[in-house]
Amino acid sequence: MKTNNTLLLLFLGMLAIVSCNNSNKQITNPKEYNEYLSIKGNESLDFANEEINFWQNKYENDTLQTSYLGIIASKYATLFQYTGDIKDLYKVEELLVKSNEASKFSKVGTLRSLARNYIAQHRFKEALVLADKAFAIGEGRKESQKLLFDVQMELGNYDEATKNLEAIKDMKDYDYLIRLAKWNDHIGDIDTAITFMEKARTIAENEDNKTLKIWSYSNLGDFYGHAGRVQDSYNSYLKTLALDPNYAYALKGIAWIAFSHERNTKEAKRIIESIENTHNTPDFLLLKSKIADYEGNFMEAEKNKEAYFEMLSKNNYGAMYNKYNTLLYADDKTTATKALEIAQIEVNHRPTPDSYDLLAWSYLNTGDAKKALTIVQKKVAGKTFEPHVQYHVAMIYKANNQLGKIAAIKEELQGSIYELGPEFEAKINKL
């Protein structure tokens, strides 16, 4: 009987291992993306530089042709996309400001271009001023309404955003469909969001528009991941890379699958370090810190965190990393008051539920759980479905002994561990 019990325990143990392996089955295959980790050169980047030189020479020979400034600006935007160098983004701004000044801010195209640059810089209120101005001029109103939807979503003005979305309604229009997908993602209906994004992808494929196909595939990669469709996410990122081998965002998506789904930290780091050779931005240092922390390599995690702050100090990123900074500072009781200061700035910049969550989380970590709860009740609960926010809400409820509200959130979060990261598994179980 004793032997039988031992065999039974061994059998059950093997079943548990098999079950675990099935739930986190191997998705990535290095043979399918290795070629993208060692790409020499970038044709899009080279072409952009050639175009900058060409149009810059034309402009210098005829400075009255201010239309050239917009062309040059678009090429610097391409540089920023591929290198992540913040100086290129500011160069775009400089050129577009000059172009708008030359036209006395009367051309809707250059107004919208500058507004989009401000969105990239997280200068949303300034972007809204330009978008409103473009709309008021009247030319190309639907394009201005698309822009207004984007800005209002960033600012948390959801009623205004939906009005603009309704105004551009056209189920055969790519731009409308991707915004409809974004809206459904915002309200927590990821399946509907995917349906509309897939419709947009079909339009891009039927038109054989390379730029739109790349955008569709990479965004579907994200959406599929949010929905737990990790294999589909991986396949979509591969499709992106097949069209643009230098598309760092898709490689980052594959690195996340290796880390969060497969728990293969070695492979995730290999991918990230290859991206950093050409696309060097602070968020990759934070991802490496997160991976090291999960491995238990706390010295390496701290080293990457310090490198992140050093990179911020050497480059002016404005408000672009306020969210990351708030979360990092809030995690340490000695810097939690600093988190509170940044969170308040972020709320002023963009009063969204996510920004108020940062404020509530900062109050919790400075010891004011009641203040945190008040903010959650008024500005966060039921207004956003982001897993990170939901985790913060649950922790704030727990700190205020409102335990009855946690069970439903906990169940939801257990289905979001892939999106949150593997280190959240233990945190969620403790709720």
Coordinates of C-alpha atoms in Angstrom, one line a residue:
M1 CA 0.0 0.0 0.0
K2 CA 2.9 2.3 0.9
T3 CA 4.5 1.6 -2.5
N4 CA 1.2 2.3 -4.3
N5 CA 0.8 5.7 -2.5
T6 CA 4.3 6.6 -3.5
L7 CA 3.7 5.8 -7.1
L8 CA 0.4 7.7 -7.0
L9 CA 2.1 10.8 -5.7
L10 CA 4.8 10.5 -8.4
F11 CA 2.1 10.1 -11.0
L12 CA 0.2 13.1 -9.7
G13 CA 3.4 15.1 -9.7
M14 CA 4.1 14.2 -13.3
L15 CA 0.6 15.3 -14.2
A16 CA 1.1 18.6 -12.5
I17 CA 4.4 19.2 -14.4
V18 CA 2.7 18.2 -17.8
S19 CA -0.2 20.5 -17.0
C20 CA 2.1 23.4 -16.1
N21 CA 4.1 22.9 -19.3
N22 CA 0.9 22.8 -21.4
S23 CA -0.4 26.0 -19.9
N24 CA 2.9 27.7 -20.7
K25 CA 3.8 25.9 -23.9
Q26 CA 6.6 26.9 -26.1
I27 CA 5.5 29.6 -28.5
T28 CA 8.7 31.3 -29.7
N29 CA 11.1 29.7 -32.1
P30 CA 14.5 31.5 -32.4
K31 CA 14.9 30.0 -35.9
E32 CA 11.9 32.2 -37.0
Y33 CA 13.3 35.5 -35.8
N34 CA 17.1 35.1 -35.3
E35 CA 17.7 36.8 -38.7
Y36 CA 16.1 40.0 -37.3
L37 CA 18.4 40.1 -34.3
S38 CA 21.5 40.6 -36.5
I39 CA 20.3 42.8 -39.3
K40 CA 23.1 44.9 -40.7
G41 CA 21.9 48.3 -41.9
N42 CA 18.4 49.7 -42.2
E43 CA 17.2 50.7 -45.7
S44 CA 14.4 52.9 -44.3
L45 CA 16.8 54.7 -42.1
D46 CA 19.3 55.2 -44.9
F47 CA 16.7 56.4 -47.3
A48 CA 15.4 58.9 -44.6
N49 CA 18.9 60.3 -44.2
E50 CA 19.3 60.7 -47.9
E51 CA 16.0 62.4 -48.2
I52 CA 16.9 64.8 -45.4
N53 CA 20.1 65.8 -47.2
F54 CA 18.3 66.2 -50.5
W55 CA 15.4 68.4 -49.2
Q56 CA 17.6 70.3 -46.8
N57 CA 19.8 71.4 -49.7
K58 CA 16.7 72.4 -51.7
Y59 CA 15.4 74.4 -48.8
E60 CA 18.8 76.2 -48.3
N61 CA 18.8 77.2 -51.9
D62 CA 15.2 78.5 -51.7
T63 CA 14.1 79.3 -48.2
L64 CA 10.8 80.7 -49.4
Q65 CA 9.7 77.1 -50.1
T66 CA 8.6 76.4 -46.5
S67 CA 6.7 73.3 -47.7
Y68 CA 10.1 71.6 -47.7
L69 CA 10.2 71.9 -43.9
G70 CA 7.3 69.5 -43.5
I71 CA 9.0 67.0 -45.8
I72 CA 12.2 67.1 -43.8
A73 CA 10.3 66.9 -40.6
S74 CA 8.6 63.7 -41.7
K75 CA 12.0 62.1 -42.4
Y76 CA 13.3 63.0 -38.9
A77 CA 10.1 61.4 -37.6
T78 CA 11.2 58.2 -39.4
L79 CA 14.6 58.5 -37.7
F80 CA 13.0 58.7 -34.3
Q81 CA 10.8 55.7 -35.1
Y82 CA 13.8 53.5 -35.8
T83 CA 16.5 54.9 -33.4
G84 CA 14.4 56.2 -30.5
D85 CA 16.7 59.2 -30.3
I86 CA 14.8 62.0 -28.6
K87 CA 16.8 64.6 -30.4
D88 CA 15.1 63.5 -33.7
L89 CA 11.7 64.0 -32.2
Y90 CA 12.6 67.6 -31.1
K91 CA 14.0 68.2 -34.5
V92 CA 10.6 67.4 -35.9
E93 CA 9.1 69.9 -33.6
E94 CA 11.6 72.6 -34.5
L95 CA 10.9 72.2 -38.2
L96 CA 7.1 72.0 -37.9
V97 CA 7.0 75.1 -35.6
K98 CA 9.1 77.0 -38.2
S99 CA 6.7 75.8 -41.0
N100 CA 3.6 76.8 -39.0
E101 CA 5.1 80.2 -38.2
A102 CA 5.8 80.8 -41.9
S103 CA 2.1 80.1 -42.7
K104 CA 0.9 82.0 -39.6
F105 CA -0.6 78.7 -38.3
S106 CA -3.1 78.6 -41.1
K107 CA -2.4 75.3 -42.8
V108 CA -4.3 72.4 -41.3
G109 CA -1.8 69.8 -42.5
T110 CA 1.2 71.3 -40.6
L111 CA -1.0 72.1 -37.6
R112 CA -2.0 68.4 -37.4
S113 CA 1.6 67.3 -37.9
L114 CA 2.8 69.5 -35.0
A115 CA -0.1 68.3 -32.8
R116 CA 0.9 64.6 -33.4
N117 CA 4.5 65.5 -32.5
Y118 CA 3.2 67.0 -29.2
I119 CA 1.2 63.8 -28.6
A120 CA 4.4 61.8 -29.0
Q121 CA 6.0 64.1 -26.4
H122 CA 3.0 63.8 -24.0
R123 CA 2.2 67.5 -24.4
F124 CA -1.5 66.7 -24.8
K125 CA -3.0 70.0 -23.9
E126 CA -0.9 71.8 -26.4
A127 CA -1.8 69.2 -29.0
L128 CA -5.5 69.9 -28.3
V129 CA -5.1 73.6 -29.0
L130 CA -3.6 72.8 -32.4
A131 CA -6.2 70.2 -33.2
D132 CA -9.0 72.6 -32.3
K133 CA -7.4 75.3 -34.5
A134 CA -7.1 72.9 -37.5
F135 CA -10.8 71.9 -37.1
A136 CA -11.9 75.5 -36.8
I137 CA -10.2 76.3 -40.2
G138 CA -12.6 73.8 -41.7
E139 CA -10.4 72.2 -44.4
G140 CA -10.2 68.4 -44.1
R141 CA -12.5 68.3 -41.1
K142 CA -12.7 64.5 -40.8
E143 CA -8.9 64.3 -40.6
S144 CA -9.0 66.9 -37.8
Q145 CA -11.8 64.9 -36.1
K146 CA -9.6 61.8 -36.1
L147 CA -6.9 63.8 -34.5
L148 CA -9.3 65.3 -32.0
F149 CA -10.4 61.7 -31.0
D150 CA -6.8 60.7 -30.4
V151 CA -6.1 63.8 -28.2
Q152 CA -9.3 63.6 -26.3
M153 CA -8.7 60.0 -25.5
E154 CA -5.2 60.9 -24.1
L155 CA -6.8 63.6 -22.0
G156 CA -9.6 61.5 -20.6
N157 CA -12.3 63.6 -22.3
Y158 CA -14.2 60.5 -23.4
D159 CA -17.5 62.2 -24.2
E160 CA -15.8 64.5 -26.6
A161 CA -13.8 61.6 -28.0
T162 CA -16.9 59.6 -28.8
K163 CA -18.6 62.6 -30.5
N164 CA -15.6 62.8 -32.8
L165 CA -15.6 59.1 -33.4
E166 CA -19.3 59.2 -34.3
A167 CA -18.6 62.1 -36.7
I168 CA -16.1 60.0 -38.8
K169 CA -18.1 56.8 -38.8
D170 CA -17.4 54.7 -41.9
M171 CA -17.1 50.9 -41.5
K172 CA -15.0 50.8 -44.7
D173 CA -12.5 53.4 -43.5
Y174 CA -9.2 52.1 -42.0
D175 CA -8.7 55.1 -39.8
Y176 CA -12.2 54.8 -38.3
L177 CA -11.9 51.1 -37.6
I178 CA -8.6 51.4 -35.7
R179 CA -10.1 54.1 -33.6
L180 CA -13.2 52.1 -33.0
A181 CA -10.9 49.2 -31.9
K182 CA -9.1 51.6 -29.5
W183 CA -12.4 52.7 -28.0
N184 CA -13.5 49.1 -27.4
D185 CA -10.1 48.3 -25.8
H186 CA -10.6 51.3 -23.5
I187 CA -14.0 50.1 -22.3
G188 CA -12.6 46.6 -21.7
D189 CA -14.1 44.8 -24.6
I190 CA -10.9 43.3 -26.1
D191 CA -12.7 40.7 -28.3
T192 CA -14.7 43.5 -30.1
A193 CA -11.5 45.6 -30.3
I194 CA -9.8 42.7 -32.1
T195 CA -12.7 42.2 -34.5
F196 CA -12.4 45.8 -35.6
M197 CA -8.6 45.8 -35.8
E198 CA -8.8 42.6 -38.0
K199 CA -11.3 44.4 -40.3
A200 CA -8.7 47.3 -40.5
R201 CA -6.0 44.8 -41.2
T202 CA -8.0 43.3 -44.1
I203 CA -8.4 46.7 -45.7
A204 CA -4.6 47.3 -45.4
E205 CA -4.0 43.9 -47.0
N206 CA -6.5 44.5 -49.8
E207 CA -4.9 47.8 -50.6
D208 CA -1.4 46.2 -50.2
N209 CA -0.4 49.2 -48.1
K210 CA 2.9 48.3 -46.4
T211 CA 2.8 51.0 -43.8
L212 CA -0.8 50.2 -42.7
K213 CA -0.1 46.4 -42.7
I214 CA 2.9 46.9 -40.4
W215 CA 0.8 49.1 -38.1
S216 CA -2.1 46.6 -38.1
Y217 CA 0.1 43.5 -37.5
S218 CA 2.0 45.0 -34.6
N219 CA -1.1 46.4 -32.9
L220 CA -2.9 43.1 -33.3
G221 CA 0.1 41.5 -31.7
D222 CA -0.6 43.6 -28.7
F223 CA -4.4 43.0 -28.7
Y224 CA -4.0 39.3 -29.1
G225 CA -1.6 39.3 -26.1
H226 CA -4.2 41.2 -24.0
A227 CA -6.8 38.6 -24.9
G228 CA -4.5 35.7 -23.9
R229 CA -4.0 34.6 -27.5
V230 CA -0.3 34.4 -27.2
Q231 CA 0.3 32.2 -30.3
D232 CA -1.7 34.6 -32.5
S233 CA 0.3 37.5 -30.9
Y234 CA 3.6 35.9 -31.8
N235 CA 2.5 35.1 -35.4
S236 CA 1.4 38.7 -35.8
Y237 CA 4.7 40.1 -34.6
L238 CA 6.5 37.7 -37.1
K239 CA 4.3 39.1 -39.9
T240 CA 5.4 42.6 -38.9
L241 CA 9.0 41.7 -39.0
A242 CA 8.7 40.0 -42.4
L243 CA 7.6 43.4 -43.8
D244 CA 10.0 45.5 -41.8
P245 CA 13.0 43.5 -40.3
N246 CA 14.1 46.6 -38.3
Y247 CA 10.8 47.1 -36.5
A248 CA 12.0 47.1 -32.9
Y249 CA 8.5 47.1 -31.3
A250 CA 7.7 43.7 -32.8
L251 CA 10.9 42.2 -31.4
K252 CA 10.1 43.7 -28.0
G253 CA 6.7 41.9 -28.2
I254 CA 8.5 38.6 -28.9
A255 CA 10.9 39.3 -26.0
W256 CA 7.8 39.8 -23.7
I257 CA 6.4 36.4 -24.8
A258 CA 9.6 34.7 -24.0
F259 CA 9.7 36.4 -20.6
S260 CA 6.1 36.5 -19.5
H261 CA 4.6 33.4 -21.1
E262 CA 7.6 31.0 -21.3
R263 CA 9.5 32.4 -18.4
N264 CA 12.6 32.2 -20.5
T265 CA 14.6 35.1 -19.1
K266 CA 17.8 34.3 -21.0
E267 CA 16.1 34.4 -24.4
A268 CA 14.1 37.6 -23.5
K269 CA 17.4 39.3 -22.5
R270 CA 19.1 38.1 -25.7
I271 CA 16.4 39.7 -27.8
I272 CA 16.3 43.0 -25.9
E273 CA 20.1 43.4 -26.0
S274 CA 20.0 42.9 -29.8
I275 CA 17.3 45.6 -30.1
E276 CA 19.4 48.0 -28.0
N277 CA 22.2 48.0 -30.6
T278 CA 20.0 50.1 -32.9
H279 CA 17.0 51.3 -30.9
N280 CA 18.2 52.6 -27.5
T281 CA 15.4 53.9 -25.2
P282 CA 14.9 54.0 -21.4
D283 CA 12.1 51.5 -21.4
F284 CA 14.4 48.6 -22.4
L285 CA 16.5 49.2 -19.3
L286 CA 13.4 49.0 -17.2
L287 CA 12.4 45.7 -18.9
K288 CA 15.9 44.3 -18.2
S289 CA 15.6 45.4 -14.6
K290 CA 12.2 43.7 -14.3
I291 CA 13.6 40.5 -15.8
A292 CA 16.6 40.5 -13.4
D293 CA 14.3 41.1 -10.5
Y294 CA 12.2 38.1 -11.4
E295 CA 15.4 36.0 -11.6
G296 CA 16.3 37.1 -8.1
N297 CA 19.4 39.0 -9.4
F298 CA 18.6 42.1 -7.4
M299 CA 22.0 43.7 -8.0
E300 CA 21.5 43.5 -11.8
A301 CA 18.0 44.8 -11.4
E302 CA 19.2 47.9 -9.5
K303 CA 22.1 48.4 -12.0
N304 CA 19.6 48.6 -14.9
K305 CA 17.3 50.9 -12.9
E306 CA 20.2 53.2 -12.2
A307 CA 21.1 53.2 -15.9
Y308 CA 17.5 54.1 -16.7
F309 CA 17.6 57.2 -14.5
E310 CA 21.1 58.1 -15.8
M311 CA 19.7 58.0 -19.4
L312 CA 16.8 60.3 -18.3
S313 CA 19.2 62.7 -16.8
K314 CA 21.3 62.9 -20.0
N315 CA 18.3 63.4 -22.3
N316 CA 15.3 65.6 -21.9
Y317 CA 12.3 63.3 -22.3
G318 CA 9.9 65.8 -20.8
A319 CA 6.8 64.1 -19.4
M320 CA 7.2 60.9 -21.5
Y321 CA 8.4 58.7 -18.7
N322 CA 6.3 60.2 -15.8
K323 CA 4.3 57.1 -15.4
Y324 CA 7.3 54.8 -15.1
N325 CA 9.0 57.3 -12.7
T326 CA 6.0 57.5 -10.5
L327 CA 5.7 53.7 -10.2
L328 CA 9.5 53.3 -9.5
Y329 CA 9.5 56.0 -6.8
A330 CA 6.3 54.8 -5.2
D331 CA 7.8 51.3 -4.7
D332 CA 10.4 52.7 -2.3
K333 CA 9.1 54.3 0.9
T334 CA 12.0 56.8 0.9
T335 CA 11.0 58.2 -2.5
A336 CA 7.2 57.8 -2.3
T337 CA 6.7 61.6 -1.7
K338 CA 8.6 62.2 -5.0
A339 CA 6.2 59.8 -6.7
L340 CA 3.3 61.8 -5.3
E341 CA 4.7 65.0 -6.8
I342 CA 5.1 63.5 -10.3
A343 CA 1.7 61.9 -10.1
Q344 CA 0.1 65.2 -9.4
I345 CA 1.9 66.7 -12.4
E346 CA 0.6 63.8 -14.5
V347 CA -3.0 64.4 -13.4
N348 CA -2.6 68.0 -14.4
H349 CA -1.2 67.0 -17.8
R350 CA -3.8 64.3 -18.5
P351 CA -6.6 63.8 -16.0
T352 CA -7.4 60.2 -17.0
P353 CA -8.4 57.3 -14.7
D354 CA -4.9 55.9 -15.2
S355 CA -3.3 59.2 -14.0
Y356 CA -5.5 59.3 -11.0
D357 CA -4.5 55.7 -10.3
L358 CA -0.9 56.8 -10.1
L359 CA -1.9 59.5 -7.6
A360 CA -3.9 57.1 -5.5
W361 CA -1.1 54.5 -5.6
S362 CA 1.4 57.2 -4.5
Y363 CA -0.8 58.3 -1.6
L364 CA -1.1 54.6 -0.5
N365 CA 2.7 54.3 -0.5
T366 CA 3.1 57.5 1.5
G367 CA 0.9 56.0 4.2
D368 CA -2.4 57.8 3.4
A369 CA -4.7 54.8 2.5
K370 CA -7.9 56.8 3.1
K371 CA -6.9 59.5 0.6
A372 CA -6.0 56.8 -1.9
L373 CA -9.4 55.2 -1.4
T374 CA -11.2 58.5 -2.0
I375 CA -9.4 59.0 -5.3
V376 CA -10.2 55.4 -6.4
Q377 CA -13.9 55.8 -5.6
K378 CA -14.2 59.1 -7.4
K379 CA -11.8 58.8 -10.3
V380 CA -10.7 55.2 -11.0
A381 CA -13.1 52.4 -10.1
G382 CA -15.1 51.3 -13.1
K383 CA -13.5 53.8 -15.4
T384 CA -10.5 51.8 -16.6
F385 CA -9.8 48.1 -17.1
E386 CA -6.0 48.1 -17.2
P387 CA -4.6 45.2 -15.2
H388 CA -2.0 47.3 -13.5
V389 CA -4.6 49.8 -12.3
Q390 CA -6.9 47.0 -11.2
Y391 CA -4.1 45.5 -9.0
H392 CA -3.5 48.9 -7.4
V393 CA -7.3 49.3 -6.8
A394 CA -7.3 45.9 -5.1
M395 CA -4.3 46.8 -2.9
I396 CA -6.0 50.1 -1.9
Y397 CA -9.2 48.2 -1.0
K398 CA -7.1 45.7 1.1
A399 CA -5.4 48.6 2.9
N400 CA -8.8 50.0 3.8
N401 CA -10.2 46.6 4.9
Q402 CA -12.8 46.5 2.1
L403 CA -12.0 42.9 1.5
G404 CA -15.4 42.1 -0.1
K405 CA -14.5 44.1 -3.2
I406 CA -11.2 42.2 -3.9
A407 CA -12.4 38.7 -4.9
A408 CA -13.9 39.8 -8.3
I409 CA -10.8 41.9 -9.1
K410 CA -8.5 39.0 -8.0
E411 CA -10.2 36.6 -10.4
E412 CA -9.9 39.0 -13.3
L413 CA -6.2 39.6 -12.5
Q414 CA -5.4 35.9 -12.5
G415 CA -6.4 36.0 -16.1
S416 CA -4.1 38.9 -16.8
I417 CA -0.8 37.6 -15.4
Y418 CA 0.7 37.3 -18.9
E419 CA 0.0 41.0 -19.5
L420 CA 1.2 42.1 -16.1
G421 CA 4.4 39.9 -16.0
P422 CA 5.2 36.7 -14.1
E423 CA 6.3 38.5 -10.9
F424 CA 2.6 39.4 -10.4
E425 CA 1.5 35.8 -10.0
A426 CA 2.7 35.7 -6.3
K427 CA 1.4 39.2 -5.7
I428 CA -2.1 38.4 -6.9
N429 CA -2.3 35.2 -4.9
K430 CA -1.6 37.2 -1.8
L431 CA -4.6 39.6 -2.4

